[in-house]
Amino acid sequence: MYSKKIIEEFTNPKNVGIIENADGVGEVGSTIDGDVITVYVKVNDDVLTDVKFKTFGCVVAISTSTMVTQLAKGKTVDEALTISNEDVQNALGGLPSGKDRCSGFALDALHKAIEDYRNKA
Amino acid sequence: MYSKKIIEEFTNPKNVGIIENADGVGEVGSTIDGDVITVYVKVNDDVLTDVKFKTFGCVVAISTSTMVTQLAKGKTVDEALTISNEDVQNALGGLPSGKDRCSGFALDALHKAIEDYRNKA
Amino acid sequence: MMDIMKRIYMDHSATTPVDPLVVDAMLPYFSERFGNSSSLHSFGQEADEALSLARAQVADSIGAQAEEVIFTSGGTESDNIAIQGVISRDSGKKQHIITSVIEHPAVLSTCDFMKGIGHDITYVPVSSEGIVNVDDIEKAIRDDTVLISVMHANNEIGTIQPIEEIAKIAKDNDVYLHTDAVQSVGKIPVDVNKLGVDMLSISSHKLHGPKGVGALYVREGTLLKPVTFGGGHESGLRPGTENIPGIVGFAKASSIAKERLAIDSSQMGRLRDSIIKKVFDTIDDVRLNGHATKRLPNNANLSFRYVEGESMLMLLDIAGIAISTGSACSSRSRHASHVLDSIGLDPDYVHGSIRISLGRDNTMEEVDYLAGTLRETVSKLRQISSPAKC
Amino acid sequence: MMDIMKRIYMDHSATTPVDPLVVDAMLPYFSERFGNSSSLHSFGQEADEALSLARAQVADSIGAQAEEVIFTSGGTESDNIAIQGVISRDSGKKQHIITSVIEHPAVLSTCDFMKGIGHDITYVPVSSEGIVNVDDIEKAIRDDTVLISVMHANNEIGTIQPIEEIAKIAKDNDVYLHTDAVQSVGKIPVDVNKLGVDMLSISSHKLHGPKGVGALYVREGTLLKPVTFGGGHESGLRPGTENIPGIVGFAKASSIAKERLAIDSSQMGRLRDSIIKKVFDTIDDVRLNGHATKRLPNNANLSFRYVEGESMLMLLDIAGIAISTGSACSSRSRHASHVLDSIGLDPDYVHGSIRISLGRDNTMEEVDYLAGTLRETVSKLRQISSPAKC
Ligand SMILES: Cc1ncc(COP(=O)(O)O)c(C=O)c1O
Ligand SMILES: Cc1ncc(COP(=O)(O)O)c(C=O)c1O
């Protein structure tokens, strides 16, 4: 059902963790809905030098979280904002039909983290 | 479904035929209903010296016809009238459930033949 | 000569033996790949993949899209979902269905029930050859007509109905058309688009697949309500854990039936024609019921005067040949079959009817044995019956 | 050590592998003794005899009379016939049904539908341990109550309901009582007279029989109307050519389940208790859902804080272990299971629930492997999730 890539990312997620003193933090979801994604960003010279996440959620939530952090890391803030849901899904080899419910949550969390960074800046 | 005895009587019926100048003839049924049983009796000194039948009908119609003629043959008219539907069924080793619809027709035909004989006498 | 210990089966319209290739296809799904197709783990995914493949195979065998096939427990359930799914059983609104007098009980009894709860049913008659008149259907259409249900081929006399023409009428009048193709699949070409139907019923066990499984083709866009309720399987139209081994077997049987169609139907037709010729050559007072050419290649429904069907059936059975009198479902009752009644068959003949329905494994040797045995059987029974006034 | 190539199946509440003895019992009925049980010839009679024997076997396994068992296509259809058969779907008379909030969708959706067309349904709640309160049922009874439908054992949390006590209320108030025993047969004793029910649903594939077949027990004298219409099979309650191989397999599975009940249930109970002990000994923030003792011996429904069910399921699946989150039917949707909702489970736990349902072939070695893998799985997922505010 899930692509090989999703299973790979799900079982070996990169960038799991918290960034202490992050420049921005974004959180999406609630335990009632069954998904909580938090993305932390560290910004240096307008570049996302570090992006980390903590995710309570299903296979899609976890695999999109790790994929979003990997795609964003090293990009400028503006570049990162151009990452689309489609980019994430493509990088994961596609999502099974009926499973796109939470596919955008990780991206939303990244956007919120960047917003948080800009608000602070 | 059918007892061995029924199949035996059905495949090798005794007393099939017409008695020319019968002393009594009884007919039951119609082609519309799908069973026509005709019983012929020859009576001598109040004894059924010969009983024959012609039957258009199903397995039960044919096997009860041959059994009724066998049971009646050699009996006095009064004795023959005491033959019950149960006697016929027992002699055939029982009827399968739901198949008793036409089990009494042959006996009815015998009764009619005897009635016919008495009316003539 | 015929090995008399081998039984000869010529009652394929009642049911068929499962093709050994079909059994082989089913076997892994009982104890190894046994998952529930709704389960997310690997056992479930295996089952789900098998289900998808089977759906595509069944769809392909009738020229449909996979999404248009819903699996059911058999022809009866398919017919019920088609009819009960269209008509508004609960809304209190009176609606109208057109069907024919020679439908299978799965359609007729469902329509009768609908009539009983206040809907209107027109039962169009058939000709003495057992064919529906398309004009009768056209004339029967009313403003409140929601469905036409006419079978593709009849299970007793094998007549093939003019579904394409009925489809034109249905389309012109914006009425759904359902056809019960339980008897036609595997014997004549069945293509949902050529036929132009909105719904079509199939039963696995009539085409060398397992019993207890069938399908309803539902053209995309057709609005149907379910008859039973539960876990939302089969697009919400037919709930219950899918019978994966049964469905896999059904799909395999459908594929085989499609592949073999041309060969099987010409082979069965040749044997069937030979039976008819031999019977007419050697037995008097016999009739062929149904239409001479618009009939299934495997069906010979014959009526013999002065003999009764069950008696023939039993004597043939004792001789090792399995045939039926009328349809399998009704052979326990002593009523004349509603199909033979509706073609107006002479009462002298109606109770002396048998249905010989061939399968792809029957042989000319078996046909010869049947013809000879039938001649003896009829002659023996006529000795018992005639010249009693019949 | 565990052979990691061998997959471990612990999702027996979703479905079970067919017992090889059952497959053996079925096999002759596919291609040899393949007759239609309505046919009068020898093929049909063989089928009819098999059907009678199977009916007696299934009846015997639940303490019923053979005539009180009707064969269906599965648990869902049995539930539908029981509920739709009692309530007057078409009469326009409003009637009342009492059921529980934790029923299977086959019962709940059918009741929901009945509600939608104007009938009244009382859905009685359950305690935090998942048990119906008998007083609630008694209080809910009204003059127009026609049916109480409460499941024998729940498919998600395994709780066993007080059916005997409910039966007394039903009897006192002259109301029919139906119980869905799909999950209980083969795990705890099921006797229709001890339970005192009027109707009881069984599904073959939950007890090592084939999919696509089930039964409804209908106590003599119970007035039921059919849901589908056709050839009058199964006492007119369930039309369609009987699925003889499926029914024969189901009957064999029922007999085996009855024979093995004592041994199987104590063996499964031992393993299940060992799972619970190991999990509680090695993992923090875990809860056992359902009742401590009034539960099926094969069920452990556990909730883990800070982890999500599907993620657990997938990691366990990758490790070769098949379990489920909630019931098989609902695991594709992201809603919390209605059963876990209805026991008022803490939202922090509700999405982290898995159901482990054992079968008679599971071993202590498998249980050890599960416990170890589960510990690693939860720990891994908690590293990913916590201390995000969960
Ligand atoms: C024309 C027709 N429709 C429907 C059915 C019912 O199919 P099933 O026995 O699979 O329910 C049959 C066979 O019995 C049939 O011949
Ligand atoms: C309690 C309960 N009732 C009914 C059903 C439905 O049974 P089936 O899948 O045989 O239709 C199930 C299983 O899915 C169940 O667990």
mmCIF file of N, CA, C and O in Angstrom, chain C residues 18-91:
data_model
loop_
_atom_site.group_PDB
_atom_site.id
_atom_site.type_symbol
_atom_site.label_atom_id
_atom_site.label_comp_id
_atom_site.label_asym_id
_atom_site.label_seq_id
_atom_site.Cartn_x
_atom_site.Cartn_y
_atom_site.Cartn_z
ATOM 1 N N VAL C 18 -16.793 -27.015 -10.328
ATOM 2 C CA VAL C 18 -15.758 -25.997 -10.327
ATOM 3 C C VAL C 18 -14.564 -26.530 -11.134
ATOM 4 O O VAL C 18 -14.130 -27.670 -10.944
ATOM 5 N N ASP C 19 -14.098 -25.715 -12.052
ATOM 6 C CA ASP C 19 -12.925 -26.045 -12.861
ATOM 7 C C ASP C 19 -11.728 -26.277 -11.922
ATOM 8 O O ASP C 19 -11.473 -25.450 -11.039
ATOM 9 N N PRO C 20 -10.989 -27.388 -12.097
ATOM 10 C CA PRO C 20 -9.827 -27.627 -11.230
ATOM 11 C C PRO C 20 -8.820 -26.468 -11.237
ATOM 12 O O PRO C 20 -8.189 -26.190 -10.211
ATOM 13 N N LEU C 21 -8.707 -25.757 -12.352
ATOM 14 C CA LEU C 21 -7.815 -24.592 -12.381
ATOM 15 C C LEU C 21 -8.320 -23.509 -11.432
ATOM 16 O O LEU C 21 -7.536 -22.754 -10.845
ATOM 17 N N VAL C 22 -9.634 -23.440 -11.301
ATOM 18 C CA VAL C 22 -10.244 -22.464 -10.392
ATOM 19 C C VAL C 22 -9.966 -22.862 -8.942
ATOM 20 O O VAL C 22 -9.587 -22.027 -8.112
ATOM 21 N N VAL C 23 -10.123 -24.142 -8.648
ATOM 22 C CA VAL C 23 -9.818 -24.620 -7.286
ATOM 23 C C VAL C 23 -8.361 -24.314 -6.947
ATOM 24 O O VAL C 23 -8.052 -23.810 -5.863
ATOM 25 N N ASP C 24 -7.472 -24.571 -7.898
ATOM 26 C CA ASP C 24 -6.050 -24.274 -7.662
ATOM 27 C C ASP C 24 -5.831 -22.796 -7.352
ATOM 28 O O ASP C 24 -5.007 -22.445 -6.508
ATOM 29 N N ALA C 25 -6.557 -21.947 -8.075
ATOM 30 C CA ALA C 25 -6.388 -20.507 -7.851
ATOM 31 C C ALA C 25 -6.885 -20.098 -6.467
ATOM 32 O O ALA C 25 -6.326 -19.192 -5.836
ATOM 33 N N MET C 26 -7.920 -20.801 -5.990
ATOM 34 C CA MET C 26 -8.506 -20.453 -4.692
ATOM 35 C C MET C 26 -7.658 -20.933 -3.520
ATOM 36 O O MET C 26 -7.588 -20.269 -2.474
ATOM 37 N N LEU C 27 -7.070 -22.098 -3.673
ATOM 38 C CA LEU C 27 -6.474 -22.800 -2.526
ATOM 39 C C LEU C 27 -5.544 -21.954 -1.647
ATOM 40 O O LEU C 27 -5.664 -22.010 -0.423
ATOM 41 N N PRO C 28 -4.623 -21.168 -2.243
ATOM 42 C CA PRO C 28 -3.707 -20.427 -1.357
ATOM 43 C C PRO C 28 -4.415 -19.438 -0.437
ATOM 44 O O PRO C 28 -3.840 -19.030 0.572
ATOM 45 N N TYR C 29 -5.637 -19.060 -0.787
ATOM 46 C CA TYR C 29 -6.326 -18.023 -0.030
ATOM 47 C C TYR C 29 -7.100 -18.557 1.172
ATOM 48 O O TYR C 29 -7.692 -17.801 1.915
ATOM 49 N N PHE C 30 -7.097 -19.865 1.359
ATOM 50 C CA PHE C 30 -7.776 -20.404 2.537
ATOM 51 C C PHE C 30 -6.890 -20.346 3.787
ATOM 52 O O PHE C 30 -7.290 -19.807 4.808
ATOM 53 N N SER C 31 -5.705 -20.920 3.679
ATOM 54 C CA SER C 31 -4.913 -21.102 4.899
ATOM 55 C C SER C 31 -3.594 -20.340 4.903
ATOM 56 O O SER C 31 -2.945 -20.243 5.941
ATOM 57 N N GLU C 32 -3.191 -19.816 3.745
ATOM 58 C CA GLU C 32 -1.936 -19.056 3.726
ATOM 59 C C GLU C 32 -2.192 -17.562 3.588
ATOM 60 O O GLU C 32 -1.947 -16.790 4.480
ATOM 61 N N ARG C 33 -2.721 -17.177 2.410
ATOM 62 C CA ARG C 33 -3.011 -15.763 2.179
ATOM 63 C C ARG C 33 -4.457 -15.515 2.602
ATOM 64 O O ARG C 33 -5.316 -15.268 1.774
ATOM 65 N N PHE C 34 -4.677 -15.645 3.879
ATOM 66 C CA PHE C 34 -6.053 -15.702 4.385
ATOM 67 C C PHE C 34 -6.553 -14.372 4.938
ATOM 68 O O PHE C 34 -7.623 -14.305 5.523
ATOM 69 N N GLY C 35 -5.768 -13.301 4.777
ATOM 70 C CA GLY C 35 -6.089 -12.031 5.452
ATOM 71 C C GLY C 35 -7.458 -11.454 5.114
ATOM 72 O O GLY C 35 -8.096 -11.830 4.130
ATOM 73 N N ASN C 36 -7.864 -10.520 5.963
ATOM 74 C CA ASN C 36 -9.067 -9.726 5.753
ATOM 75 C C ASN C 36 -8.637 -8.505 4.938
ATOM 76 O O ASN C 36 -7.740 -7.775 5.344
ATOM 77 N N SER C 37 -9.273 -8.285 3.808
ATOM 78 C CA SER C 37 -8.789 -7.242 2.899
ATOM 79 C C SER C 37 -8.882 -5.839 3.495
ATOM 80 O O SER C 37 -8.333 -4.906 2.946
ATOM 81 N N SER C 38 -9.572 -5.695 4.617
ATOM 82 C CA SER C 38 -9.605 -4.394 5.276
ATOM 83 C C SER C 38 -8.425 -4.183 6.223
ATOM 84 O O SER C 38 -8.236 -3.079 6.713
ATOM 85 N N SER C 39 -7.660 -5.234 6.492
ATOM 86 C CA SER C 39 -6.556 -5.110 7.447
ATOM 87 C C SER C 39 -5.368 -4.420 6.796
ATOM 88 O O SER C 39 -5.064 -4.640 5.628
ATOM 89 N N LEU C 40 -4.671 -3.594 7.603
ATOM 90 C CA LEU C 40 -3.565 -2.820 7.055
ATOM 91 C C LEU C 40 -2.264 -3.593 6.968
ATOM 92 O O LEU C 40 -1.349 -3.198 6.254
ATOM 93 N N HIS C 41 -2.149 -4.695 7.685
ATOM 94 C CA HIS C 41 -0.879 -5.425 7.695
ATOM 95 C C HIS C 41 -0.719 -6.263 6.438
ATOM 96 O O HIS C 41 -1.604 -6.276 5.568
ATOM 97 N N SER C 42 0.392 -6.950 6.351
ATOM 98 C CA SER C 42 0.734 -7.636 5.096
ATOM 99 C C SER C 42 -0.290 -8.703 4.710
ATOM 100 O O SER C 42 -0.577 -8.879 3.528
ATOM 101 N N PHE C 43 -0.869 -9.390 5.694
ATOM 102 C CA PHE C 43 -1.898 -10.389 5.364
ATOM 103 C C PHE C 43 -3.100 -9.695 4.696
ATOM 104 O O PHE C 43 -3.664 -10.202 3.731
ATOM 105 N N GLY C 44 -3.465 -8.544 5.242
ATOM 106 C CA GLY C 44 -4.587 -7.792 4.696
ATOM 107 C C GLY C 44 -4.277 -7.250 3.315
ATOM 108 O O GLY C 44 -5.125 -7.261 2.418
ATOM 109 N N GLN C 45 -3.037 -6.793 3.140
ATOM 110 C CA GLN C 45 -2.665 -6.210 1.854
ATOM 111 C C GLN C 45 -2.638 -7.255 0.741
ATOM 112 O O GLN C 45 -3.043 -6.981 -0.392
ATOM 113 N N GLU C 46 -2.177 -8.446 1.084
ATOM 114 C CA GLU C 46 -2.229 -9.554 0.112
ATOM 115 C C GLU C 46 -3.667 -9.792 -0.340
ATOM 116 O O GLU C 46 -3.950 -9.992 -1.520
ATOM 117 N N ALA C 47 -4.566 -9.806 0.644
ATOM 118 C CA ALA C 47 -5.975 -10.053 0.335
ATOM 119 C C ALA C 47 -6.536 -8.920 -0.519
ATOM 120 O O ALA C 47 -7.278 -9.145 -1.479
ATOM 121 N N ASP C 48 -6.146 -7.697 -0.164
ATOM 122 C CA ASP C 48 -6.655 -6.541 -0.883
ATOM 123 C C ASP C 48 -6.169 -6.542 -2.334
ATOM 124 O O ASP C 48 -6.916 -6.201 -3.258
ATOM 125 N N GLU C 49 -4.928 -6.947 -2.517
ATOM 126 C CA GLU C 49 -4.399 -7.023 -3.894
ATOM 127 C C GLU C 49 -5.134 -8.098 -4.696
ATOM 128 O O GLU C 49 -5.461 -7.903 -5.865
ATOM 129 N N ALA C 50 -5.381 -9.227 -4.058
ATOM 130 C CA ALA C 50 -6.111 -10.299 -4.741
ATOM 131 C C ALA C 50 -7.508 -9.817 -5.128
ATOM 132 O O ALA C 50 -8.002 -10.100 -6.229
ATOM 133 N N LEU C 51 -8.109 -9.058 -4.236
ATOM 134 C CA LEU C 51 -9.453 -8.532 -4.494
ATOM 135 C C LEU C 51 -9.446 -7.576 -5.684
ATOM 136 O O LEU C 51 -10.308 -7.661 -6.571
ATOM 137 N N SER C 52 -8.461 -6.697 -5.738
ATOM 138 C CA SER C 52 -8.380 -5.734 -6.845
ATOM 139 C C SER C 52 -8.173 -6.448 -8.176
ATOM 140 O O SER C 52 -8.796 -6.108 -9.183
ATOM 141 N N LEU C 53 -7.293 -7.417 -8.160
ATOM 142 C CA LEU C 53 -7.014 -8.153 -9.389
ATOM 143 C C LEU C 53 -8.270 -8.895 -9.842
ATOM 144 O O LEU C 53 -8.630 -8.874 -11.028
ATOM 145 N N ALA C 54 -8.954 -9.506 -8.895
ATOM 146 C CA ALA C 54 -10.164 -10.254 -9.235
ATOM 147 C C ALA C 54 -11.228 -9.327 -9.806
ATOM 148 O O ALA C 54 -11.918 -9.662 -10.779
ATOM 149 N N ARG C 55 -11.331 -8.156 -9.234
ATOM 150 C CA ARG C 55 -12.337 -7.209 -9.710
ATOM 151 C C ARG C 55 -12.029 -6.805 -11.154
ATOM 152 O O ARG C 55 -12.934 -6.747 -12.000
ATOM 153 N N ALA C 56 -10.748 -6.593 -11.421
ATOM 154 C CA ALA C 56 -10.359 -6.229 -12.792
ATOM 155 C C ALA C 56 -10.656 -7.376 -13.759
ATOM 156 O O ALA C 56 -11.098 -7.147 -14.889
ATOM 157 N N GLN C 57 -10.421 -8.604 -13.316
ATOM 158 C CA GLN C 57 -10.657 -9.759 -14.196
ATOM 159 C C GLN C 57 -12.141 -9.930 -14.513
ATOM 160 O O GLN C 57 -12.515 -10.161 -15.662
ATOM 161 N N VAL C 58 -12.974 -9.833 -13.486
ATOM 162 C CA VAL C 58 -14.413 -9.991 -13.719
ATOM 163 C C VAL C 58 -14.905 -8.852 -14.616
ATOM 164 O O VAL C 58 -15.671 -9.062 -15.565
ATOM 165 N N ALA C 59 -14.441 -7.633 -14.318
ATOM 166 C CA ALA C 59 -14.843 -6.480 -15.132
ATOM 167 C C ALA C 59 -14.444 -6.711 -16.585
ATOM 168 O O ALA C 59 -15.245 -6.525 -17.508
ATOM 169 N N ASP C 60 -13.228 -7.149 -16.777
ATOM 170 C CA ASP C 60 -12.726 -7.370 -18.130
ATOM 171 C C ASP C 60 -13.576 -8.398 -18.886
ATOM 172 O O ASP C 60 -13.811 -8.260 -20.092
ATOM 173 N N SER C 61 -14.046 -9.399 -18.173
ATOM 174 C CA SER C 61 -14.794 -10.465 -18.851
ATOM 175 C C SER C 61 -16.138 -9.980 -19.387
ATOM 176 O O SER C 61 -16.754 -10.644 -20.218
ATOM 177 N N ILE C 62 -16.624 -8.824 -18.911
ATOM 178 C CA ILE C 62 -17.896 -8.291 -19.418
ATOM 179 C C ILE C 62 -17.721 -6.884 -20.000
ATOM 180 O O ILE C 62 -18.698 -6.147 -20.176
ATOM 181 N N GLY C 63 -16.475 -6.494 -20.255
ATOM 182 C CA GLY C 63 -16.226 -5.191 -20.877
ATOM 183 C C GLY C 63 -16.500 -4.005 -19.979
ATOM 184 O O GLY C 63 -16.812 -2.914 -20.465
ATOM 185 N N ALA C 64 -16.364 -4.193 -18.661
ATOM 186 C CA ALA C 64 -16.658 -3.112 -17.710
ATOM 187 C C ALA C 64 -15.372 -2.550 -17.112
ATOM 188 O O ALA C 64 -14.283 -3.084 -17.321
ATOM 189 N N GLN C 65 -15.506 -1.455 -16.382
ATOM 190 C CA GLN C 65 -14.419 -0.922 -15.565
ATOM 191 C C GLN C 65 -14.420 -1.637 -14.227
ATOM 192 O O GLN C 65 -15.501 -1.970 -13.714
ATOM 193 N N ALA C 66 -13.230 -1.790 -13.639
ATOM 194 C CA ALA C 66 -13.140 -2.502 -12.361
ATOM 195 C C ALA C 66 -14.051 -1.884 -11.299
ATOM 196 O O ALA C 66 -14.734 -2.600 -10.562
ATOM 197 N N GLU C 67 -14.111 -0.559 -11.254
ATOM 198 C CA GLU C 67 -14.905 0.117 -10.207
ATOM 199 C C GLU C 67 -16.399 -0.140 -10.382
ATOM 200 O O GLU C 67 -17.189 0.188 -9.503
ATOM 201 N N GLU C 68 -16.778 -0.662 -11.539
ATOM 202 C CA GLU C 68 -18.206 -0.869 -11.787
ATOM 203 C C GLU C 68 -18.686 -2.249 -11.345
ATOM 204 O O GLU C 68 -19.853 -2.588 -11.528
ATOM 205 N N VAL C 69 -17.766 -3.055 -10.796
ATOM 206 C CA VAL C 69 -18.120 -4.414 -10.388
ATOM 207 C C VAL C 69 -18.199 -4.476 -8.866
ATOM 208 O O VAL C 69 -17.234 -4.141 -8.184
ATOM 209 N N ILE C 70 -19.337 -4.886 -8.338
ATOM 210 C CA ILE C 70 -19.387 -5.142 -6.901
ATOM 211 C C ILE C 70 -19.629 -6.640 -6.694
ATOM 212 O O ILE C 70 -20.407 -7.266 -7.404
ATOM 213 N N PHE C 71 -18.905 -7.181 -5.745
ATOM 214 C CA PHE C 71 -19.028 -8.608 -5.481
ATOM 215 C C PHE C 71 -20.166 -8.858 -4.500
ATOM 216 O O PHE C 71 -20.362 -8.100 -3.542
ATOM 217 N N THR C 72 -20.896 -9.927 -4.755
ATOM 218 C CA THR C 72 -22.043 -10.298 -3.929
ATOM 219 C C THR C 72 -21.915 -11.778 -3.566
ATOM 220 O O THR C 72 -20.935 -12.426 -3.918
ATOM 221 N N SER C 73 -22.948 -12.296 -2.904
ATOM 222 C CA SER C 73 -22.918 -13.719 -2.546
ATOM 223 C C SER C 73 -23.544 -14.600 -3.626
ATOM 224 O O SER C 73 -23.663 -15.804 -3.429
ATOM 225 N N GLY C 74 -23.947 -14.026 -4.765
ATOM 226 C CA GLY C 74 -24.511 -14.853 -5.829
ATOM 227 C C GLY C 74 -25.514 -14.092 -6.672
ATOM 228 O O GLY C 74 -25.767 -12.897 -6.448
ATOM 229 N N GLY C 75 -26.079 -14.791 -7.629
ATOM 230 C CA GLY C 75 -27.007 -14.169 -8.564
ATOM 231 C C GLY C 75 -28.238 -13.603 -7.876
ATOM 232 O O GLY C 75 -28.723 -12.518 -8.228
ATOM 233 N N THR C 76 -28.744 -14.326 -6.895
ATOM 234 C CA THR C 76 -29.951 -13.870 -6.208
ATOM 235 C C THR C 76 -29.713 -12.536 -5.517
ATOM 236 O O THR C 76 -30.516 -11.607 -5.633
ATOM 237 N N GLU C 77 -28.597 -12.439 -4.820
ATOM 238 C CA GLU C 77 -28.320 -11.176 -4.140
ATOM 239 C C GLU C 77 -28.082 -10.056 -5.145
ATOM 240 O O GLU C 77 -28.526 -8.913 -4.942
ATOM 241 N N SER C 78 -27.405 -10.349 -6.241
ATOM 242 C CA SER C 78 -27.175 -9.327 -7.266
ATOM 243 C C SER C 78 -28.499 -8.793 -7.783
ATOM 244 O O SER C 78 -28.696 -7.579 -7.904
ATOM 245 N N ASP C 79 -29.417 -9.698 -8.099
ATOM 246 C CA ASP C 79 -30.739 -9.274 -8.587
ATOM 247 C C ASP C 79 -31.453 -8.418 -7.551
ATOM 248 O O ASP C 79 -32.080 -7.405 -7.872
ATOM 249 N N ASN C 80 -31.364 -8.824 -6.292
ATOM 250 C CA ASN C 80 -32.027 -8.070 -5.236
ATOM 251 C C ASN C 80 -31.450 -6.674 -5.078
ATOM 252 O O ASN C 80 -32.201 -5.704 -4.910
ATOM 253 N N ILE C 81 -30.129 -6.566 -5.130
ATOM 254 C CA ILE C 81 -29.522 -5.241 -4.966
ATOM 255 C C ILE C 81 -29.920 -4.348 -6.136
ATOM 256 O O ILE C 81 -30.228 -3.170 -5.962
ATOM 257 N N ALA C 82 -29.939 -4.921 -7.340
ATOM 258 C CA ALA C 82 -30.302 -4.128 -8.518
ATOM 259 C C ALA C 82 -31.719 -3.575 -8.379
ATOM 260 O O ALA C 82 -31.959 -2.385 -8.601
ATOM 261 N N ILE C 83 -32.649 -4.424 -7.995
ATOM 262 C CA ILE C 83 -34.054 -3.995 -7.969
ATOM 263 C C ILE C 83 -34.366 -3.192 -6.709
ATOM 264 O O ILE C 83 -34.884 -2.082 -6.771
ATOM 265 N N GLN C 84 -34.017 -3.749 -5.557
ATOM 266 C CA GLN C 84 -34.290 -3.032 -4.304
ATOM 267 C C GLN C 84 -33.471 -1.753 -4.214
ATOM 268 O O GLN C 84 -33.853 -0.806 -3.518
ATOM 269 N N GLY C 85 -32.319 -1.749 -4.909
ATOM 270 C CA GLY C 85 -31.442 -0.579 -4.827
ATOM 271 C C GLY C 85 -31.973 0.613 -5.598
ATOM 272 O O GLY C 85 -31.645 1.758 -5.297
ATOM 273 N N VAL C 86 -32.792 0.352 -6.610
ATOM 274 C CA VAL C 86 -33.313 1.440 -7.434
ATOM 275 C C VAL C 86 -34.631 1.953 -6.893
ATOM 276 O O VAL C 86 -34.864 3.145 -6.784
ATOM 277 N N ILE C 87 -35.498 1.000 -6.552
ATOM 278 C CA ILE C 87 -36.838 1.420 -6.150
ATOM 279 C C ILE C 87 -36.794 1.947 -4.734
ATOM 280 O O ILE C 87 -35.988 1.528 -3.913
ATOM 281 N N SER C 88 -37.660 2.877 -4.466
ATOM 282 C CA SER C 88 -37.660 3.533 -3.180
ATOM 283 C C SER C 88 -38.531 2.744 -2.230
ATOM 284 O O SER C 88 -39.719 2.965 -2.118
ATOM 285 N N ARG C 89 -37.889 1.809 -1.526
ATOM 286 C CA ARG C 89 -38.679 0.920 -0.709
ATOM 287 C C ARG C 89 -39.307 1.640 0.467
ATOM 288 O O ARG C 89 -40.347 1.239 0.969
ATOM 289 N N ASP C 90 -38.663 2.705 0.896
ATOM 290 C CA ASP C 90 -39.080 3.300 2.161
ATOM 291 C C ASP C 90 -39.687 4.686 2.032
ATOM 292 O O ASP C 90 -40.214 5.216 2.990
ATOM 293 N N SER C 91 -39.615 5.275 0.857
ATOM 294 C CA SER C 91 -39.984 6.686 0.770
ATOM 295 C C SER C 91 -41.487 6.898 0.753
ATOM 296 O O SER C 91 -41.961 8.011 0.887
#
